[in-house]
Short mmCIF file of C-alpha atoms in Angstrom, two decimals:
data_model
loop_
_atom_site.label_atom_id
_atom_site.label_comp_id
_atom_site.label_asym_id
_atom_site.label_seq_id
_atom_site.Cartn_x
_atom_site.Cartn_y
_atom_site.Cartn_z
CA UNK A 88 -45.38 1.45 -21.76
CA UNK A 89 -44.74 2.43 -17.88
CA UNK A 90 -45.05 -1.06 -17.22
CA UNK A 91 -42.38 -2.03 -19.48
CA UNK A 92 -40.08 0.37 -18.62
CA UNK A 93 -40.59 -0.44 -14.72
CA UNK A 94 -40.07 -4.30 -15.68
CA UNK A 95 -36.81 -3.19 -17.67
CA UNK A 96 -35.64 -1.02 -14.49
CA UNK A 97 -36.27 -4.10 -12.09
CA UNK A 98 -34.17 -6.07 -14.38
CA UNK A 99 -31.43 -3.80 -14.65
CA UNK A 100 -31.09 -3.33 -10.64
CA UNK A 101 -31.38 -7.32 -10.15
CA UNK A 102 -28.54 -7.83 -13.34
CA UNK A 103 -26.25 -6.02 -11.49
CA UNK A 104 -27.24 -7.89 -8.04
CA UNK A 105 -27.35 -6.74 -4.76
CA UNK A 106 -24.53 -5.07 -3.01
CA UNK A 107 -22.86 -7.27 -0.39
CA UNK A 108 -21.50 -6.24 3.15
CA UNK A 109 -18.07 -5.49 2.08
CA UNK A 110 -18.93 -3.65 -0.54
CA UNK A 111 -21.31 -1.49 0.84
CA UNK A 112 -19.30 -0.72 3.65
CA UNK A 113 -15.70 -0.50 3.00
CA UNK A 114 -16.36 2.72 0.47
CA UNK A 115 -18.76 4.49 3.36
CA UNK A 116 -15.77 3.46 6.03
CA UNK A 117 -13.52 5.53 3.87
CA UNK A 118 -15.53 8.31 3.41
CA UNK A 119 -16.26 8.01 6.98
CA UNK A 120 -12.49 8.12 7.76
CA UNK A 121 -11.85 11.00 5.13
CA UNK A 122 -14.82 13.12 6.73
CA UNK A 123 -12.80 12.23 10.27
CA UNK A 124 -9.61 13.82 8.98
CA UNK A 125 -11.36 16.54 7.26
CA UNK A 126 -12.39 17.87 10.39
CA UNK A 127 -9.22 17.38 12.12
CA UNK A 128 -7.71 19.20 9.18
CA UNK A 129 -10.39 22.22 9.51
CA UNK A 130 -9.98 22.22 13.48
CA UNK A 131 -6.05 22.87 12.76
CA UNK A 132 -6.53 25.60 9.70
CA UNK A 133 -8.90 27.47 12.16
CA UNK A 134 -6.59 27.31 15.42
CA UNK A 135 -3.87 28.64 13.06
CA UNK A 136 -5.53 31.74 12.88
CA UNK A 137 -6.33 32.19 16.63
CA UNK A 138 -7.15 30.20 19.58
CA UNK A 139 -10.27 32.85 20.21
CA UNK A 140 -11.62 31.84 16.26
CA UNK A 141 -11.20 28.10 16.92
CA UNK A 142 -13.24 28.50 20.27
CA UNK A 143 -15.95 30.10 18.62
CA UNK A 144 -16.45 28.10 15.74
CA UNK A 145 -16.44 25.26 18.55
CA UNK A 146 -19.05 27.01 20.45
CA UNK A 147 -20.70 27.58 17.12
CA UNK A 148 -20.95 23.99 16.00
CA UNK A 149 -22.06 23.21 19.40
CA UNK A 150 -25.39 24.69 19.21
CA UNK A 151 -25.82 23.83 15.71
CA UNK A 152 -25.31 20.08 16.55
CA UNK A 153 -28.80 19.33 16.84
CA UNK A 154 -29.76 21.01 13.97
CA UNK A 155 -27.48 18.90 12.04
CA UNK A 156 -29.01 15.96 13.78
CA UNK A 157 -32.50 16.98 12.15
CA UNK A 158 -31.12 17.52 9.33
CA UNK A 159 -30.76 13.75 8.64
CA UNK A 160 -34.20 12.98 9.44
CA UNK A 161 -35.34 11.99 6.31
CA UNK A 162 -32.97 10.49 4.95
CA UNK A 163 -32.67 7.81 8.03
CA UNK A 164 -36.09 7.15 6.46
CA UNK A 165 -35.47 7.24 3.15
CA UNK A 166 -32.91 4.57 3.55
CA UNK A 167 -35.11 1.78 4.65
CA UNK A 168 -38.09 2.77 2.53
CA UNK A 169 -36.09 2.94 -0.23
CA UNK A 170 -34.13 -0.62 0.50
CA UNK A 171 -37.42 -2.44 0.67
CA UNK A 172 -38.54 -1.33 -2.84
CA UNK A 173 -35.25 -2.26 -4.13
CA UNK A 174 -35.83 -5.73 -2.29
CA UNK A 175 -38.74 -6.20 -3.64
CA UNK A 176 -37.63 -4.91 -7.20
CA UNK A 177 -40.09 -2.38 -7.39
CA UNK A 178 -37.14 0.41 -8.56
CA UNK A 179 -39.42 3.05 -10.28
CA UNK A 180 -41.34 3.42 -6.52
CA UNK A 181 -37.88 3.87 -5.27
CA UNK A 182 -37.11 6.62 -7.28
CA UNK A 183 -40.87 8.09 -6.37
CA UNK A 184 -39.30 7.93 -2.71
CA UNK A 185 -36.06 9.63 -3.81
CA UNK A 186 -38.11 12.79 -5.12
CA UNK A 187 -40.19 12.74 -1.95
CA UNK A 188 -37.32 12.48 0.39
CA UNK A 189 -35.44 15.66 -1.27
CA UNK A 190 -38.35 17.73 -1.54
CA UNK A 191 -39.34 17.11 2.46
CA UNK A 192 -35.27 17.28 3.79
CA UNK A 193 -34.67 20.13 1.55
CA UNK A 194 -37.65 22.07 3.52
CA UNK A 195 -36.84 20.85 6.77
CA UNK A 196 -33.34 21.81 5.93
CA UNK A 197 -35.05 25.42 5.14
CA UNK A 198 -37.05 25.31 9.13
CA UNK A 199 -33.96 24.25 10.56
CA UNK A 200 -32.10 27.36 9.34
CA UNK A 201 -34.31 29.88 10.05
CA UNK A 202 -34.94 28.27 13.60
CA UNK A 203 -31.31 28.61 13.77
CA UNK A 204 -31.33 32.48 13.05
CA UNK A 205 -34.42 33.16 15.25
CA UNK A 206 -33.21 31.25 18.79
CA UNK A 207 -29.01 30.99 17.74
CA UNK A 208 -28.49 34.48 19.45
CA UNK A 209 -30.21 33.44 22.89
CA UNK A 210 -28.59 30.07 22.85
CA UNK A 211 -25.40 31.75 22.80
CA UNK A 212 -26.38 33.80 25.60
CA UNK A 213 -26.20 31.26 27.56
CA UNK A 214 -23.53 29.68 26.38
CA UNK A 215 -20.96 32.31 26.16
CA UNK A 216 -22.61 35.32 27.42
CA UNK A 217 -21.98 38.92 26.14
CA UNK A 218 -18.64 38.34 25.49
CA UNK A 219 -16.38 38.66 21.69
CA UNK A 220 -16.67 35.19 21.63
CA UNK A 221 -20.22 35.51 21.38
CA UNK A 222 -19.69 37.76 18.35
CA UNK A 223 -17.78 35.79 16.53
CA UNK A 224 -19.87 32.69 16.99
CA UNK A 225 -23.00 34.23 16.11
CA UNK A 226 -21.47 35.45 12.76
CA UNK A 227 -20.55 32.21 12.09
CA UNK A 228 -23.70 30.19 13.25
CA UNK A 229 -26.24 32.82 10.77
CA UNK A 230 -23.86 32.53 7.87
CA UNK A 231 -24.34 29.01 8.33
CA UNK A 232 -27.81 28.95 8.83
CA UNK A 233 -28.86 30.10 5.77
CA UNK A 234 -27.00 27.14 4.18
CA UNK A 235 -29.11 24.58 5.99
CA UNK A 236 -31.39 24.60 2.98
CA UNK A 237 -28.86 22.89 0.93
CA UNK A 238 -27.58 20.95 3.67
CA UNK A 239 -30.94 19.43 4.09
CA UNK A 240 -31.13 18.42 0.12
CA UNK A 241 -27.40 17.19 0.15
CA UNK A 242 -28.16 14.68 3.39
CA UNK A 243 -31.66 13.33 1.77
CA UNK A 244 -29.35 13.01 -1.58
CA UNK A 245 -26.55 11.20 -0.40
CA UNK A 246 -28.70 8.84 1.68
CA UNK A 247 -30.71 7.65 -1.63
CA UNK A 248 -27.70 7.31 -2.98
CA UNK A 249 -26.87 5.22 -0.38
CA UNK A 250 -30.23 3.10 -0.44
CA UNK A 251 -29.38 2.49 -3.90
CA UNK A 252 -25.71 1.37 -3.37
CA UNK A 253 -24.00 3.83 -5.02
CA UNK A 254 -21.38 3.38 -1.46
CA UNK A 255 -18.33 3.99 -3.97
CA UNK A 256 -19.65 7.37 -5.59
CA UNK A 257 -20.08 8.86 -2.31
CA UNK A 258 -16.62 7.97 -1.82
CA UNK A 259 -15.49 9.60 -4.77
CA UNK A 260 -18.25 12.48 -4.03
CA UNK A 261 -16.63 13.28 -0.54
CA UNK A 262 -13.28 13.56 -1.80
CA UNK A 263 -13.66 15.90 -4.32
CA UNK A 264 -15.80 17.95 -2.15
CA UNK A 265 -13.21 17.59 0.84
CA UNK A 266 -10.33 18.49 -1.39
CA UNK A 267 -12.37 22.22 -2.58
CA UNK A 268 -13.62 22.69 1.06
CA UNK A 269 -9.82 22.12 2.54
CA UNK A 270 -8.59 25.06 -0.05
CA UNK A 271 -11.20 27.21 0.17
CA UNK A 272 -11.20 27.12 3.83
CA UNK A 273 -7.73 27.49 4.08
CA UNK A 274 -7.37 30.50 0.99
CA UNK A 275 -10.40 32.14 3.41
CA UNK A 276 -9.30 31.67 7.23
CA UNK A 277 -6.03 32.19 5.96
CA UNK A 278 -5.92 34.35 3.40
CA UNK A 279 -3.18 33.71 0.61
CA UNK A 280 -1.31 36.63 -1.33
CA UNK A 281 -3.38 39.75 -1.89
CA UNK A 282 -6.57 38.05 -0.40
CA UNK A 283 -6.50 38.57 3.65
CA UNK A 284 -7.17 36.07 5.89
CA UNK A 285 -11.01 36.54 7.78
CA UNK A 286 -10.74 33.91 10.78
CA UNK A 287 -14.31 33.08 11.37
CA UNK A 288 -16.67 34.72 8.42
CA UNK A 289 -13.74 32.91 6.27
CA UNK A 290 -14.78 29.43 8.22
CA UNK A 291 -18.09 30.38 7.68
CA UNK A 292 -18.11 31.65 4.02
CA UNK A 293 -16.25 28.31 3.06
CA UNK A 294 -18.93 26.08 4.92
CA UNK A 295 -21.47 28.03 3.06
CA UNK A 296 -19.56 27.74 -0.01
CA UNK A 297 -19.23 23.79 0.23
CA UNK A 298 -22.80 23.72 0.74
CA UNK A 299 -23.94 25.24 -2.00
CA UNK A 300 -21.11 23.54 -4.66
CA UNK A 301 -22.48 20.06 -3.32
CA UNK A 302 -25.81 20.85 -4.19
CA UNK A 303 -24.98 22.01 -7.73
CA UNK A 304 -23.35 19.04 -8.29
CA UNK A 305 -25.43 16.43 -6.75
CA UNK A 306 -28.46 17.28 -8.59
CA UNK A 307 -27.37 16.39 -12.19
CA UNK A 308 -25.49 12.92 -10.41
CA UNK A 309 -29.15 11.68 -9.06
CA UNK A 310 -30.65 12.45 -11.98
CA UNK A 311 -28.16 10.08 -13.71
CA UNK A 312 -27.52 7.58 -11.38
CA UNK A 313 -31.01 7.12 -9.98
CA UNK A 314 -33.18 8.02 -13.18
CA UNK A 315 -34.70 10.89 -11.06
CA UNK A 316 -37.65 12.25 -12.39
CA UNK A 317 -38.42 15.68 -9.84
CA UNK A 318 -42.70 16.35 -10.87
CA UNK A 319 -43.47 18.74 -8.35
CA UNK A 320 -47.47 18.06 -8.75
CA UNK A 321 -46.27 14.14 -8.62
CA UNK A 322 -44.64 14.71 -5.29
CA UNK A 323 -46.64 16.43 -3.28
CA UNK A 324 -49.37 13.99 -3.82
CA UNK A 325 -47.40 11.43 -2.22
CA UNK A 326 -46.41 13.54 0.65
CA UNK A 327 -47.70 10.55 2.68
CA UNK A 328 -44.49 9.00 2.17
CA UNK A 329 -42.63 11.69 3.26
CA UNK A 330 -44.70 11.06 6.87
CA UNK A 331 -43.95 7.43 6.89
CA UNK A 332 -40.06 8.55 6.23
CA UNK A 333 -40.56 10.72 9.51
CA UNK A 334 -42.55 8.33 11.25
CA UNK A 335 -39.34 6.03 10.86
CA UNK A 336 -36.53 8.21 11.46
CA UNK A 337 -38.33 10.59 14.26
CA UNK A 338 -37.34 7.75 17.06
CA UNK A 339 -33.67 7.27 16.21
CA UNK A 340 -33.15 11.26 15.81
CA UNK A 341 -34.70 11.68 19.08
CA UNK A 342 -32.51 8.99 20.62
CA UNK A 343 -29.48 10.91 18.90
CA UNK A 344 -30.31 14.15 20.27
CA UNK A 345 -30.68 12.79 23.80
CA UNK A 346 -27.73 11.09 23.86
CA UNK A 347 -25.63 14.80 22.93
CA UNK A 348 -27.35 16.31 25.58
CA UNK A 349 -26.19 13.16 27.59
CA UNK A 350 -22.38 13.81 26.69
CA UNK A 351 -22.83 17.17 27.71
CA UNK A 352 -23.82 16.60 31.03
CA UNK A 353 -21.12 13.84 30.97
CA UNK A 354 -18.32 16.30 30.10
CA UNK A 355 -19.91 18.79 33.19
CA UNK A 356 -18.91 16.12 35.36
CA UNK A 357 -15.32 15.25 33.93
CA UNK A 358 -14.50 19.78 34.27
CA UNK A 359 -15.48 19.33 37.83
CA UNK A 360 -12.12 17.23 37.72
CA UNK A 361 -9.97 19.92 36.56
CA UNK A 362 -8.18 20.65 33.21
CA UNK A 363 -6.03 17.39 33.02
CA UNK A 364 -9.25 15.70 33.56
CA UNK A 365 -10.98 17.39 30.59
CA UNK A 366 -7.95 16.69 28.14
CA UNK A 367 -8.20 13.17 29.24
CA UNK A 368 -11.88 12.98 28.21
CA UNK A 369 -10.71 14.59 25.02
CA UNK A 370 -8.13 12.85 23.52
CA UNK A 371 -9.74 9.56 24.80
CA UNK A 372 -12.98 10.82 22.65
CA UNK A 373 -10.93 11.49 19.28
CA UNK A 374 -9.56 7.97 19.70
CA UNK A 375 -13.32 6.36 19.73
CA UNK A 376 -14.30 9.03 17.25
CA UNK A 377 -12.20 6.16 15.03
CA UNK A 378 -14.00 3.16 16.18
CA UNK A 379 -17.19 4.48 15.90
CA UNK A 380 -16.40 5.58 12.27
CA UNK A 381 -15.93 1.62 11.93
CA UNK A 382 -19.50 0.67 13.73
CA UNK A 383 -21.23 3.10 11.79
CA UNK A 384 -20.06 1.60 8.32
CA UNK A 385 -21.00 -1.61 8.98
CA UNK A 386 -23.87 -0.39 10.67
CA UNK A 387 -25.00 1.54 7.41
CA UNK A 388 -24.32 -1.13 5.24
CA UNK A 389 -25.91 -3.30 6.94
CA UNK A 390 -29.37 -1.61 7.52
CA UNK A 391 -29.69 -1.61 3.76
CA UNK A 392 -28.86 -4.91 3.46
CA UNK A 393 -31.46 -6.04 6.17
CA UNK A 394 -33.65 -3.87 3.77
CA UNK A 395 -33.66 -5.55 0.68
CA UNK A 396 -33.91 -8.96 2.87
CA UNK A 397 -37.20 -7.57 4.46
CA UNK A 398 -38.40 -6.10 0.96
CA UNK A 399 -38.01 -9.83 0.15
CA UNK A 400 -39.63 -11.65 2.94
CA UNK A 401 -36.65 -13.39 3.40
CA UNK A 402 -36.80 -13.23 7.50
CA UNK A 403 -34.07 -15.73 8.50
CA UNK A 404 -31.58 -14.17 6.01
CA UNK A 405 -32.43 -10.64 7.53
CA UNK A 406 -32.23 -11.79 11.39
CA UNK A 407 -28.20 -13.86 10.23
CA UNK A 408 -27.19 -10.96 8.57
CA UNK A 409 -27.82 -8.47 10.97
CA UNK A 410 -25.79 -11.07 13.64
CA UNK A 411 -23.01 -11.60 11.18
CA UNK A 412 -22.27 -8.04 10.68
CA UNK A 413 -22.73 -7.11 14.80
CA UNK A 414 -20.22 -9.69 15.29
CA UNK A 415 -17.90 -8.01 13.04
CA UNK A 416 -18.27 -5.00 14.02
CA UNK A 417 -17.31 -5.84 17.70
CA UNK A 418 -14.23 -8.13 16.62
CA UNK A 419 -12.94 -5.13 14.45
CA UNK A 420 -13.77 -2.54 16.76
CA UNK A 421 -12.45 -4.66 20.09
CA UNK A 422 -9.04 -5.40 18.09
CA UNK A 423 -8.23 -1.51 16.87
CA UNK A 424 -9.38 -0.35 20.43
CA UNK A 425 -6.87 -3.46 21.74
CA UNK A 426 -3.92 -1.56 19.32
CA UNK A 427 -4.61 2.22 20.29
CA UNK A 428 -4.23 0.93 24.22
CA UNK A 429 -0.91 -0.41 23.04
CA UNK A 430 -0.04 2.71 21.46
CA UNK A 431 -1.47 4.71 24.22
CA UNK A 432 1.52 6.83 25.09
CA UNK A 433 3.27 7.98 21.34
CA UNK A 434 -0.50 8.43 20.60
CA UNK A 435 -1.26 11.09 23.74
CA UNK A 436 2.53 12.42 23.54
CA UNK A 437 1.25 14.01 19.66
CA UNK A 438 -0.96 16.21 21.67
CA UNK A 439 0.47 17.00 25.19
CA UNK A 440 3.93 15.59 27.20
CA UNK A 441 2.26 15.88 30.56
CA UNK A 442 2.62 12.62 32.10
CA UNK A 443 -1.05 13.13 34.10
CA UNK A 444 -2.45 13.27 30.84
CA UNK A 445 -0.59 10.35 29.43
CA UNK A 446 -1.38 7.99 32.53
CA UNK A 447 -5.51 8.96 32.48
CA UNK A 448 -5.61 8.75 28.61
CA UNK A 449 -3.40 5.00 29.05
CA UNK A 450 -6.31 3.82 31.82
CA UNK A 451 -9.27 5.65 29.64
CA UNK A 452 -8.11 3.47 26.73
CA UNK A 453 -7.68 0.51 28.29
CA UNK A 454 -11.36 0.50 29.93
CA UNK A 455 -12.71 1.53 26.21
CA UNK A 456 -11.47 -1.92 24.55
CA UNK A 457 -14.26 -3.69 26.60
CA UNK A 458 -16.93 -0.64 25.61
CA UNK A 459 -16.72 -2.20 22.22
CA UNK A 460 -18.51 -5.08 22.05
CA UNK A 461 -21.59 -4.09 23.51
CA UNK A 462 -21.16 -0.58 21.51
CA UNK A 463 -20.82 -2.72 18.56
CA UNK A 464 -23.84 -4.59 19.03
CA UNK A 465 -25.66 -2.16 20.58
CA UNK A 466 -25.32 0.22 17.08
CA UNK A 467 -26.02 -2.42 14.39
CA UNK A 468 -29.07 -4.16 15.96
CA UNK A 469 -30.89 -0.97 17.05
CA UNK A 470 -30.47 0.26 13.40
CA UNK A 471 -31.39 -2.97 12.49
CA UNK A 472 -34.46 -3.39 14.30
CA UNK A 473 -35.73 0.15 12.83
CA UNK A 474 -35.13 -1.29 9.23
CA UNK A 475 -37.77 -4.03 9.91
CA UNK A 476 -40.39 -1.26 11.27
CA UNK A 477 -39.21 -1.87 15.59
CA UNK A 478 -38.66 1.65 15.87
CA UNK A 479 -39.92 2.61 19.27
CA UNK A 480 -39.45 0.26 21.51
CA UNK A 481 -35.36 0.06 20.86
CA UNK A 482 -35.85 3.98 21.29
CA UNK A 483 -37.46 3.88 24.92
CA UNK A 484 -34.96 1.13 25.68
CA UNK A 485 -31.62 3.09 24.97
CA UNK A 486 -33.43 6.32 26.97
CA UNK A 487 -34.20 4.39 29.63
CA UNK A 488 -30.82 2.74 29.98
CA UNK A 489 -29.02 6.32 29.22
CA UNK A 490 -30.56 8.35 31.55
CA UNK A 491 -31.89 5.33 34.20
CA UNK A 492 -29.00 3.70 34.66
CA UNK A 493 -25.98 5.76 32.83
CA UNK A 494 -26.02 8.94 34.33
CA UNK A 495 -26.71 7.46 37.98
CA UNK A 496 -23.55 5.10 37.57
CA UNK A 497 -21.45 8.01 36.09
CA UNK A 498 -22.40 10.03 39.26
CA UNK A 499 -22.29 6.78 41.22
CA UNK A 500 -18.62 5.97 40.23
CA UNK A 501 -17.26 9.92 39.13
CA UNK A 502 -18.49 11.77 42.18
CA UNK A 503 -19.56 9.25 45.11
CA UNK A 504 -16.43 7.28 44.63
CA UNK A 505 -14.52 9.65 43.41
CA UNK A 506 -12.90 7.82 40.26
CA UNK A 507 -13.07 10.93 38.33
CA UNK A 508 -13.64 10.17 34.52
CA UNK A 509 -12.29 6.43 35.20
CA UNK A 510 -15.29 6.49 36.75
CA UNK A 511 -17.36 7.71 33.38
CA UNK A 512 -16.16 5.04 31.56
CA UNK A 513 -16.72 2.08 33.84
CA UNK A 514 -20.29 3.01 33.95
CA UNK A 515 -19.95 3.57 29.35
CA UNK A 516 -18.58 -0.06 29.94
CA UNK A 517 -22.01 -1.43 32.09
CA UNK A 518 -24.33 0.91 29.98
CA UNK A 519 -22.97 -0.61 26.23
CA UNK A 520 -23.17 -3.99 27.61
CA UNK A 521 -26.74 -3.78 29.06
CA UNK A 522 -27.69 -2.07 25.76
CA UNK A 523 -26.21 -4.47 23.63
CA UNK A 524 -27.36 -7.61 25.70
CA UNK A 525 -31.12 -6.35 25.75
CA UNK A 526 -31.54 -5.68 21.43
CA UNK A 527 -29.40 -8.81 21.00
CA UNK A 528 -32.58 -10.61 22.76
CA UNK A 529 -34.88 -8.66 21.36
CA UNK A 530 -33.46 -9.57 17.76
CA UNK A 531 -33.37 -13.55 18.95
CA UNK A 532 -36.87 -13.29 19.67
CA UNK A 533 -38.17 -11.62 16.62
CA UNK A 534 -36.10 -14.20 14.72
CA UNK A 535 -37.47 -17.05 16.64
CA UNK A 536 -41.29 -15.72 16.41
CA UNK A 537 -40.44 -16.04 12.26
CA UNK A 538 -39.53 -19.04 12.51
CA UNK A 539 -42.14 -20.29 14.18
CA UNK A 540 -44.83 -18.22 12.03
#
């Protein structure tokens, strides 16, 4: 009986066929874009309120960044296990990896939090010292601790939805959930008639809020979508999934997590420039925020398509796929940077009429149309190389570059020449390329080793 109903699964997934690029990608570009504008949106409700509750919320998010980095661990995994059962139409042991994957996210989600209470109030020491900004951020960063636990189940959730190609329901998800979030953070901060407006618990309360709504609702939608089937006993005795998942994803978080501590220093060196300097690097950095919304779509899309043609043995198809979709990636990317440049000046003139401003934002966007090519290729075939099992050596590769040869040209170029954050970017522009250039071989060469097996 569970054989036939495993055949009659892998013939319902292979009726509908597999997703392609487009179709995969251009729903997760919008939700992409509509999480973008969401958090524009949010960033304008709170600085409404006060400049001192918009700088702590900042501060805030800050330290909670890597938490939210960790946060996606499993599901990065979960992805590409996930796409190579559906590849190789074995859909019932995808949905065995579904119930894994929210169980193990869900408690790291849980860790995360209280890690988050426990060494929040020391990070903030040092960030802010013992100052009301402090206060406020630290109300705001345990309020939003304790909702890690669902933000852990909603990440693992949304990725298997993902895996499974739902990219137009997440869509749909995320504006729904973006619409509630928008009022209730607004009715909150705000306030609205009787109700008074509470600045950062309101932020806070709302995030929590959102949290715990998308949870609710996501349950019931992966039990219909994906046939989930949540056996505790079941799951725990695969548990050695769950460290394949992490074995997968620990790499690329790592890598993540390295490269915000990268910006960072990045952003120390731009403030040693001065405030126009800083507001260059700023509004240059919502700009890319765009493009990269762009890579990553494709780039998500196309890991799970380089899934299901690994699940399927189909090696040539997996190595022109993942070339087809770097190369649009960096035509799309290169042309929109190519516009923004263009637009440079009515773009920078929304935020700030101080011509300083204007001319180092004009020059900063100029230098980032040729950062997108190798960012472009860079993104998709390091993600694609982990969805065929070459996890660590892209990994040590993109450290080595970062920190080897990044930081030493942005010192080389900001400091020693004294090109300020022109400087930055010329060395963004020699540290994409190299990056790119290197996986691009390494991809060549595992294709040409299949070819020859």
């Amino acid at each position: 009986m569970e054989q036939g109903a495993a055949t009659a699964d892998k013939e319902d997934f292979n009726a509908h066929g597999k997703p392609t690029l487009f179709q995969l990608s251009f729903p997760l570009l919008l939700h992409s874009l509509l999480s973008f504008f969401v958090n524009l949106a949010d960033t304008a409700i709170i600085s409404a309120y006060s400049a001192e509750a918009a700088a702590a919320v900042a501060v805030a998010k800050q330290v909670m960044m890597i938490a939210f980095e960790l946060s996606g661990l499993v599901g990065i995994g979960a992805v590409i296990v996930i796409s190579r059962h559906l590849g190789r139409g074995e859909v019932e042991a995808a949905r065995q990896v579904v119930a894994v994957a929210l169980l193990t996210n869900t408690l790291v989600g849980l860790a995360l939090g209280l890690s988050l209470l426990v060494a929040g109030p020391f990070v903030l020491e040092q960030l802010a010292g013992s100052t009301s900004l402090n206060d406020e951020a630290g109300l705001y960063l345990n309020i939003v601790a304790v909702g890690m636990v669902f933000n852990g189940f909603t990440a693992a959730g949304l990725a298997c939805l993902r895996a499974f190609g739902h990219s137009r329901l997440i869509l749909a998800f995320g504006v729904g959930v973006s619409a509630f979030y928008l009022l209730a953070e607004w009715i909150l901060i705000l306030g609205v008639g009787p109700l008074p407006g509470m600045g950062v618990k309101g932020a806070a309360l709302g995030t929590f809020s959102i949290r715990v709504l998308t949870t609710a609702v996501l349950t019931p939608v992966l039990m219909r979508k994906l046939g989930l089937r949540f056996s505790f006993a079941d799951t725990i005795a695969r548990l050695a999934t769950a460290r394949r998942m992490i074995a997968i994803a620990l790499p690329s978080v790592t890598d993540y997590i390295a490269y915000s501590f990268y910006q960072i220093i990045l952003l120390g060196l731009a403030a040693r420039f001065g405030v126009e300097a800083v507001l260059g690097r700023t509004y240059t950095m919502l700009a890319m925020a765009f493009l990269i919304v762009v890579v990553m779509a494709i780039s998500q899309s196309n890991e799970v398509l380089i899934g299901y043609r690994f699940g399927e043995r189909r090696l040539e198809a997996a190595t022109s796929q993942a070339l087809r979709s770097a190369s649009l990636a960096a035509a799309a990317t290169t042309s929109i940077a190519t516009l923004i440049w263009l637009a440079s000046v009515p773009y920078v003139r929304l935020f700030t009429d101080n011509p300083a401003v204007i001319e180092l934002c004009g020059s900063l966007l100029f230098l980032t149309i040729f950062i997108q090519p190798g960012f472009a290729f860079n993104t998709i075939l390091f993600q694609s190389l982990r969805a065929v099992g070459d996890v660590r050596w892209p990994v040590f590769v993109s450290l080595t570059v970062t920190w080897g040869l990044g930081l030493s040209t942005a010192w080389f170029f900001c400091l020693f020449l004294n090109l300020g954050v022109t400087g930055v970017w010329l060395s963004l522009i020699i540290e994409e390329t190299i990056k790119g250039s290197l996986f691009l071989h390494r991809w060549l060469s595992r294709g040409a080793r299949h070819e020859a097996g």
